[in-house]
mmCIF file with all atom_site columns, C-alpha atoms in Angstrom:
data_model
loop_
_atom_site.group_PDB
_atom_site.id
_atom_site.type_symbol
_atom_site.label_atom_id
_atom_site.label_alt_id
_atom_site.label_comp_id
_atom_site.label_asym_id
_atom_site.label_entity_id
_atom_site.label_seq_id
_atom_site.pdbx_PDB_ins_code
_atom_site.Cartn_x
_atom_site.Cartn_y
_atom_site.Cartn_z
_atom_site.occupancy
_atom_site.B_iso_or_equiv
_atom_site.pdbx_formal_charge
_atom_site.auth_seq_id
_atom_site.auth_comp_id
_atom_site.auth_asym_id
_atom_site.auth_atom_id
_atom_site.pdbx_PDB_model_num
ATOM 1   C CA . GLU A 1 1   ? 57.557  61.178 -6.002 1.00 71.00 ? 202 GLU A CA 1
ATOM 2   C CA . HIS A 1 2   ? 60.012  58.911 -7.843 1.00 71.00 ? 203 HIS A CA 1
ATOM 3   C CA . GLY A 1 3   ? 62.955  61.158 -6.874 1.00 76.00 ? 204 GLY A CA 1
ATOM 4   C CA . LYS A 1 4   ? 61.913  61.031 -3.233 1.00 78.00 ? 205 LYS A CA 1
ATOM 5   C CA . GLN A 1 5   ? 61.768  57.225 -3.314 1.00 77.00 ? 206 GLN A CA 1
ATOM 6   C CA . THR A 1 6   ? 65.223  57.104 -4.916 1.00 84.00 ? 207 THR A CA 1
ATOM 7   C CA . ARG A 1 7   ? 66.650  59.284 -2.134 1.00 81.00 ? 208 ARG A CA 1
ATOM 8   C CA . ILE A 1 8   ? 65.039  57.067 0.496  1.00 83.00 ? 209 ILE A CA 1
ATOM 9   C CA . ASP A 1 9   ? 66.464  53.958 -1.183 1.00 82.00 ? 210 ASP A CA 1
ATOM 10  C CA . ASP A 1 10  ? 69.915  55.545 -1.375 1.00 84.00 ? 211 ASP A CA 1
ATOM 11  C CA . SER A 1 11  ? 69.766  56.519 2.304  1.00 85.00 ? 212 SER A CA 1
ATOM 12  C CA . TYR A 1 12  ? 68.643  53.021 3.246  1.00 86.00 ? 213 TYR A CA 1
ATOM 13  C CA . ASN A 1 13  ? 71.467  51.419 1.250  1.00 88.00 ? 214 ASN A CA 1
ATOM 14  C CA . GLN A 1 14  ? 74.010  53.740 2.846  1.00 88.00 ? 215 GLN A CA 1
ATOM 15  C CA . LEU A 1 15  ? 72.674  52.913 6.309  1.00 88.00 ? 216 LEU A CA 1
ATOM 16  C CA . VAL A 1 16  ? 72.989  49.184 5.614  1.00 89.00 ? 217 VAL A CA 1
ATOM 17  C CA . GLN A 1 17  ? 76.566  49.685 4.403  1.00 91.00 ? 218 GLN A CA 1
ATOM 18  C CA . ILE A 1 18  ? 77.391  51.527 7.638  1.00 91.00 ? 219 ILE A CA 1
ATOM 19  C CA . ILE A 1 19  ? 75.729  48.999 9.939  1.00 91.00 ? 220 ILE A CA 1
ATOM 20  C CA . GLU A 1 20  ? 77.129  45.909 8.218  1.00 93.00 ? 221 GLU A CA 1
ATOM 21  C CA . PRO A 1 21  ? 80.779  46.341 9.339  1.00 92.00 ? 222 PRO A CA 1
ATOM 22  C CA . LEU A 1 22  ? 79.652  47.114 12.888 1.00 92.00 ? 223 LEU A CA 1
ATOM 23  C CA . TYR A 1 23  ? 77.543  43.972 12.822 1.00 92.00 ? 224 TYR A CA 1
ATOM 24  C CA . GLU A 1 24  ? 80.652  42.002 11.830 1.00 90.00 ? 225 GLU A CA 1
ATOM 25  C CA . VAL A 1 25  ? 82.472  43.355 14.890 1.00 88.00 ? 226 VAL A CA 1
ATOM 26  C CA . LEU A 1 26  ? 79.549  42.443 17.145 1.00 88.00 ? 227 LEU A CA 1
ATOM 27  C CA . ARG A 1 27  ? 79.444  38.912 15.710 1.00 88.00 ? 228 ARG A CA 1
ATOM 28  C CA . VAL A 1 28  ? 83.115  38.454 16.589 1.00 85.00 ? 229 VAL A CA 1
ATOM 29  C CA . VAL A 1 29  ? 82.756  39.862 20.093 1.00 83.00 ? 230 VAL A CA 1
ATOM 30  C CA . ASP A 1 30  ? 79.487  38.099 20.906 1.00 83.00 ? 231 ASP A CA 1
ATOM 31  C CA . GLY A 1 31  ? 80.248  34.766 19.241 1.00 78.00 ? 232 GLY A CA 1
ATOM 32  C CA . ASP A 1 32  ? 80.480  31.369 20.884 1.00 78.00 ? 233 ASP A CA 1
ATOM 33  C CA . ARG A 1 33  ? 84.254  31.398 20.672 1.00 79.00 ? 234 ARG A CA 1
ATOM 34  C CA . ARG A 1 34  ? 86.267  33.929 22.576 1.00 74.00 ? 235 ARG A CA 1
ATOM 35  C CA . PRO A 1 35  ? 88.113  36.067 20.015 1.00 73.00 ? 236 PRO A CA 1
ATOM 36  C CA . SER A 1 36  ? 91.645  37.303 20.469 1.00 74.00 ? 237 SER A CA 1
ATOM 37  C CA . ILE A 1 37  ? 91.844  40.935 21.431 1.00 75.00 ? 238 ILE A CA 1
ATOM 38  C CA . GLY A 1 38  ? 93.920  41.570 18.320 1.00 78.00 ? 239 GLY A CA 1
ATOM 39  C CA . LEU A 1 39  ? 91.113  40.201 16.146 1.00 80.00 ? 240 LEU A CA 1
ATOM 40  C CA . VAL A 1 40  ? 88.588  42.507 17.824 1.00 82.00 ? 241 VAL A CA 1
ATOM 41  C CA . TYR A 1 41  ? 90.842  45.493 17.175 1.00 80.00 ? 242 TYR A CA 1
ATOM 42  C CA . ALA A 1 42  ? 91.459  44.443 13.546 1.00 84.00 ? 243 ALA A CA 1
ATOM 43  C CA . LYS A 1 43  ? 87.742  44.024 12.861 1.00 88.00 ? 244 LYS A CA 1
ATOM 44  C CA . LEU A 1 44  ? 86.947  47.370 14.466 1.00 88.00 ? 245 LEU A CA 1
ATOM 45  C CA . GLU A 1 45  ? 89.627  49.136 12.409 1.00 89.00 ? 246 GLU A CA 1
ATOM 46  C CA . ALA A 1 46  ? 88.262  47.508 9.240  1.00 91.00 ? 247 ALA A CA 1
ATOM 47  C CA . ALA A 1 47  ? 84.762  48.679 10.218 1.00 94.00 ? 248 ALA A CA 1
ATOM 48  C CA . ARG A 1 48  ? 85.995  52.236 10.789 1.00 94.00 ? 249 ARG A CA 1
ATOM 49  C CA . LYS A 1 49  ? 87.671  52.269 7.377  1.00 94.00 ? 250 LYS A CA 1
ATOM 50  C CA . LYS A 1 50  ? 84.550  50.937 5.640  1.00 94.00 ? 251 LYS A CA 1
ATOM 51  C CA . ILE A 1 51  ? 82.301  53.484 7.374  1.00 95.00 ? 252 ILE A CA 1
ATOM 52  C CA . ARG A 1 52  ? 84.601  56.325 6.306  1.00 95.00 ? 253 ARG A CA 1
ATOM 53  C CA . GLU A 1 53  ? 84.497  55.046 2.704  1.00 95.00 ? 254 GLU A CA 1
ATOM 54  C CA . VAL A 1 54  ? 80.712  54.728 2.662  1.00 92.00 ? 255 VAL A CA 1
ATOM 55  C CA . SER A 1 55  ? 79.937  58.092 4.232  1.00 90.00 ? 256 SER A CA 1
ATOM 56  C CA . PRO A 1 56  ? 82.922  60.434 4.485  1.00 92.00 ? 257 PRO A CA 1
ATOM 57  C CA . ARG A 1 57  ? 80.767  63.406 5.483  1.00 90.00 ? 258 ARG A CA 1
ATOM 58  C CA . HIS A 1 58  ? 78.785  61.630 8.198  1.00 88.00 ? 259 HIS A CA 1
ATOM 59  C CA . ALA A 1 59  ? 81.179  58.929 9.405  1.00 91.00 ? 260 ALA A CA 1
ATOM 60  C CA . HIS A 1 60  ? 82.099  60.943 12.486 1.00 93.00 ? 261 HIS A CA 1
ATOM 61  C CA . LEU A 1 61  ? 78.501  60.716 13.748 1.00 92.00 ? 262 LEU A CA 1
ATOM 62  C CA . VAL A 1 62  ? 78.751  56.942 13.963 1.00 93.00 ? 263 VAL A CA 1
ATOM 63  C CA . LEU A 1 63  ? 82.425  56.693 14.855 1.00 94.00 ? 264 LEU A CA 1
ATOM 64  C CA . ASP A 1 64  ? 82.113  59.153 17.751 1.00 95.00 ? 265 ASP A CA 1
ATOM 65  C CA . VAL A 1 65  ? 79.579  56.818 19.379 1.00 93.00 ? 266 VAL A CA 1
ATOM 66  C CA . VAL A 1 66  ? 81.708  53.739 18.639 1.00 91.00 ? 267 VAL A CA 1
ATOM 67  C CA . ASP A 1 67  ? 84.844  55.391 20.030 1.00 89.00 ? 268 ASP A CA 1
ATOM 68  C CA . ASP A 1 68  ? 83.022  56.560 23.157 1.00 90.00 ? 269 ASP A CA 1
ATOM 69  C CA . ARG A 1 69  ? 81.766  53.038 23.874 1.00 86.00 ? 270 ARG A CA 1
ATOM 70  C CA . TRP A 1 70  ? 85.162  51.528 23.087 1.00 80.00 ? 271 TRP A CA 1
ATOM 71  C CA . ASP A 1 71  ? 86.944  53.926 25.438 1.00 81.00 ? 272 ASP A CA 1
ATOM 72  C CA . ARG A 1 72  ? 84.518  53.197 28.267 1.00 79.00 ? 273 ARG A CA 1
ATOM 73  C CA . HIS A 1 73  ? 84.552  49.409 27.970 1.00 74.00 ? 274 HIS A CA 1
ATOM 74  C CA . MET A 1 74  ? 87.839  48.346 26.420 1.00 72.00 ? 275 MET A CA 1
ATOM 75  C CA . SER A 1 75  ? 91.527  48.959 26.818 1.00 66.00 ? 276 SER A CA 1
ATOM 76  C CA . ARG A 1 76  ? 92.469  50.491 23.503 1.00 69.00 ? 277 ARG A CA 1
ATOM 77  C CA . ASP A 1 77  ? 96.204  50.207 24.235 1.00 76.00 ? 278 ASP A CA 1
ATOM 78  C CA . LEU A 1 78  ? 95.998  46.504 25.059 1.00 75.00 ? 279 LEU A CA 1
ATOM 79  C CA . HIS A 1 79  ? 93.946  45.693 21.953 1.00 73.00 ? 280 HIS A CA 1
ATOM 80  C CA . MET A 1 80  ? 96.225  47.793 19.783 1.00 75.00 ? 281 MET A CA 1
ATOM 81  C CA . ALA A 1 81  ? 99.328  46.038 21.108 1.00 80.00 ? 282 ALA A CA 1
ATOM 82  C CA . ALA A 1 82  ? 97.812  42.607 20.450 1.00 77.00 ? 283 ALA A CA 1
ATOM 83  C CA . TYR A 1 83  ? 96.920  43.698 16.931 1.00 74.00 ? 284 TYR A CA 1
ATOM 84  C CA . TYR A 1 84  ? 100.386 45.046 16.140 1.00 77.00 ? 285 TYR A CA 1
ATOM 85  C CA . LEU A 1 85  ? 102.138 41.993 17.591 1.00 77.00 ? 286 LEU A CA 1
ATOM 86  C CA . HIS A 1 86  ? 100.065 39.512 15.569 1.00 74.00 ? 287 HIS A CA 1
ATOM 87  C CA . PRO A 1 87  ? 101.856 38.801 12.258 1.00 72.00 ? 288 PRO A CA 1
ATOM 88  C CA . ALA A 1 88  ? 98.734  37.733 10.354 1.00 71.00 ? 289 ALA A CA 1
ATOM 89  C CA . TYR A 1 89  ? 97.370  41.276 10.427 1.00 70.00 ? 290 TYR A CA 1
ATOM 90  C CA . HIS A 1 90  ? 100.464 42.714 8.780  1.00 68.00 ? 291 HIS A CA 1
ATOM 91  C CA . TYR A 1 91  ? 101.195 39.986 6.264  1.00 66.00 ? 292 TYR A CA 1
ATOM 92  C CA . ALA A 1 92  ? 97.641  39.112 5.209  1.00 62.00 ? 293 ALA A CA 1
ATOM 93  C CA . HIS A 1 93  ? 98.393  40.453 1.728  1.00 61.00 ? 294 HIS A CA 1
ATOM 94  C CA . LEU A 1 94  ? 101.060 37.755 1.469  1.00 60.00 ? 295 LEU A CA 1
ATOM 95  C CA . ILE A 1 95  ? 99.368  34.838 3.196  1.00 55.00 ? 296 ILE A CA 1
ATOM 96  C CA . GLY A 1 96  ? 95.641  35.316 2.626  1.00 58.00 ? 297 GLY A CA 1
ATOM 97  C CA . GLU A 1 97  ? 92.746  36.794 4.494  1.00 56.00 ? 298 GLU A CA 1
ATOM 98  C CA . LEU A 1 98  ? 92.620  38.025 8.060  1.00 52.00 ? 299 LEU A CA 1
ATOM 99  C CA . PRO A 1 99  ? 91.783  35.502 10.751 1.00 54.00 ? 300 PRO A CA 1
ATOM 100 C CA . SER A 1 100 ? 88.073  34.936 11.114 1.00 54.00 ? 301 SER A CA 1
ATOM 101 C CA . GLU A 1 101 ? 85.997  34.568 14.219 1.00 47.00 ? 302 GLU A CA 1
ATOM 102 C CA . SER A 1 102 ? 85.476  30.865 13.443 1.00 51.00 ? 303 SER A CA 1
ATOM 103 C CA . ASP A 1 103 ? 89.087  29.762 13.774 1.00 48.00 ? 304 ASP A CA 1
ATOM 104 C CA . GLU A 1 104 ? 91.824  32.305 14.056 1.00 46.00 ? 305 GLU A CA 1
ATOM 105 C CA . SER A 1 105 ? 94.565  29.670 13.857 1.00 45.00 ? 306 SER A CA 1
ATOM 106 C CA . GLU A 1 106 ? 93.523  28.609 10.334 1.00 44.00 ? 307 GLU A CA 1
ATOM 107 C CA . SER A 1 107 ? 94.714  31.928 8.957  1.00 46.00 ? 308 SER A CA 1
ATOM 108 C CA . MET A 1 108 ? 98.120  31.773 10.566 1.00 48.00 ? 309 MET A CA 1
ATOM 109 C CA . PRO A 1 109 ? 100.853 31.202 8.030  1.00 49.00 ? 310 PRO A CA 1
ATOM 110 C CA . SER A 1 110 ? 102.587 27.868 7.827  1.00 52.00 ? 311 SER A CA 1
ATOM 111 C CA . GLN A 1 111 ? 106.352 27.646 8.128  1.00 49.00 ? 312 GLN A CA 1
ATOM 112 C CA . SER A 1 112 ? 106.655 27.283 4.348  1.00 54.00 ? 313 SER A CA 1
ATOM 113 C CA . GLN A 1 113 ? 104.596 30.450 3.830  1.00 50.00 ? 314 GLN A CA 1
ATOM 114 C CA . TRP A 1 114 ? 106.853 32.364 6.219  1.00 49.00 ? 315 TRP A CA 1
ATOM 115 C CA . ASN A 1 115 ? 109.934 31.014 4.451  1.00 51.00 ? 316 ASN A CA 1
ATOM 116 C CA . ALA A 1 116 ? 108.560 32.100 1.085  1.00 54.00 ? 317 ALA A CA 1
ATOM 117 C CA . TYR A 1 117 ? 108.596 35.726 2.255  1.00 50.00 ? 318 TYR A CA 1
ATOM 118 C CA . ASP A 1 118 ? 111.655 35.630 4.487  1.00 46.00 ? 319 ASP A CA 1
ATOM 119 C CA . PRO A 1 119 ? 114.542 37.348 2.676  1.00 48.00 ? 320 PRO A CA 1
ATOM 120 C CA . TYR A 1 120 ? 117.096 35.441 4.751  1.00 48.00 ? 321 TYR A CA 1
ATOM 121 C CA . GLN A 1 121 ? 115.596 32.088 3.733  1.00 46.00 ? 322 GLN A CA 1
ATOM 122 C CA . GLN A 1 122 ? 115.454 33.112 0.059  1.00 46.00 ? 323 GLN A CA 1
ATOM 123 C CA . GLU A 1 123 ? 119.173 33.942 -0.027 1.00 48.00 ? 324 GLU A CA 1
ATOM 124 C CA . HIS A 1 124 ? 120.229 30.523 1.257  1.00 45.00 ? 325 HIS A CA 1
#
């Protein structure tokens, strides 16, 4: 009986860990502020990565549904382009965390932060 309860608890914890990143995406999309399409893509990619880490064997069951819905309702190419053209998503390791749904502009680097990592500026 104790082993069965442990398995149920483990399954419940894994389910919560899978749902949590998807919930984060939904909060961004359904929030009061209109998120940038790059932010939506970044959050969804982070959710996919987390789901694969939590449940490598079963991630495809969830991600197949997510991908099907995404393909039917969103333009993957447009979101992907916005994500790749937004510098904060590629330099977050240098300037801090990814933009949040509350205020994306707060996470944008200042000119001094850009200069700190600009090789041309460092040489002069």
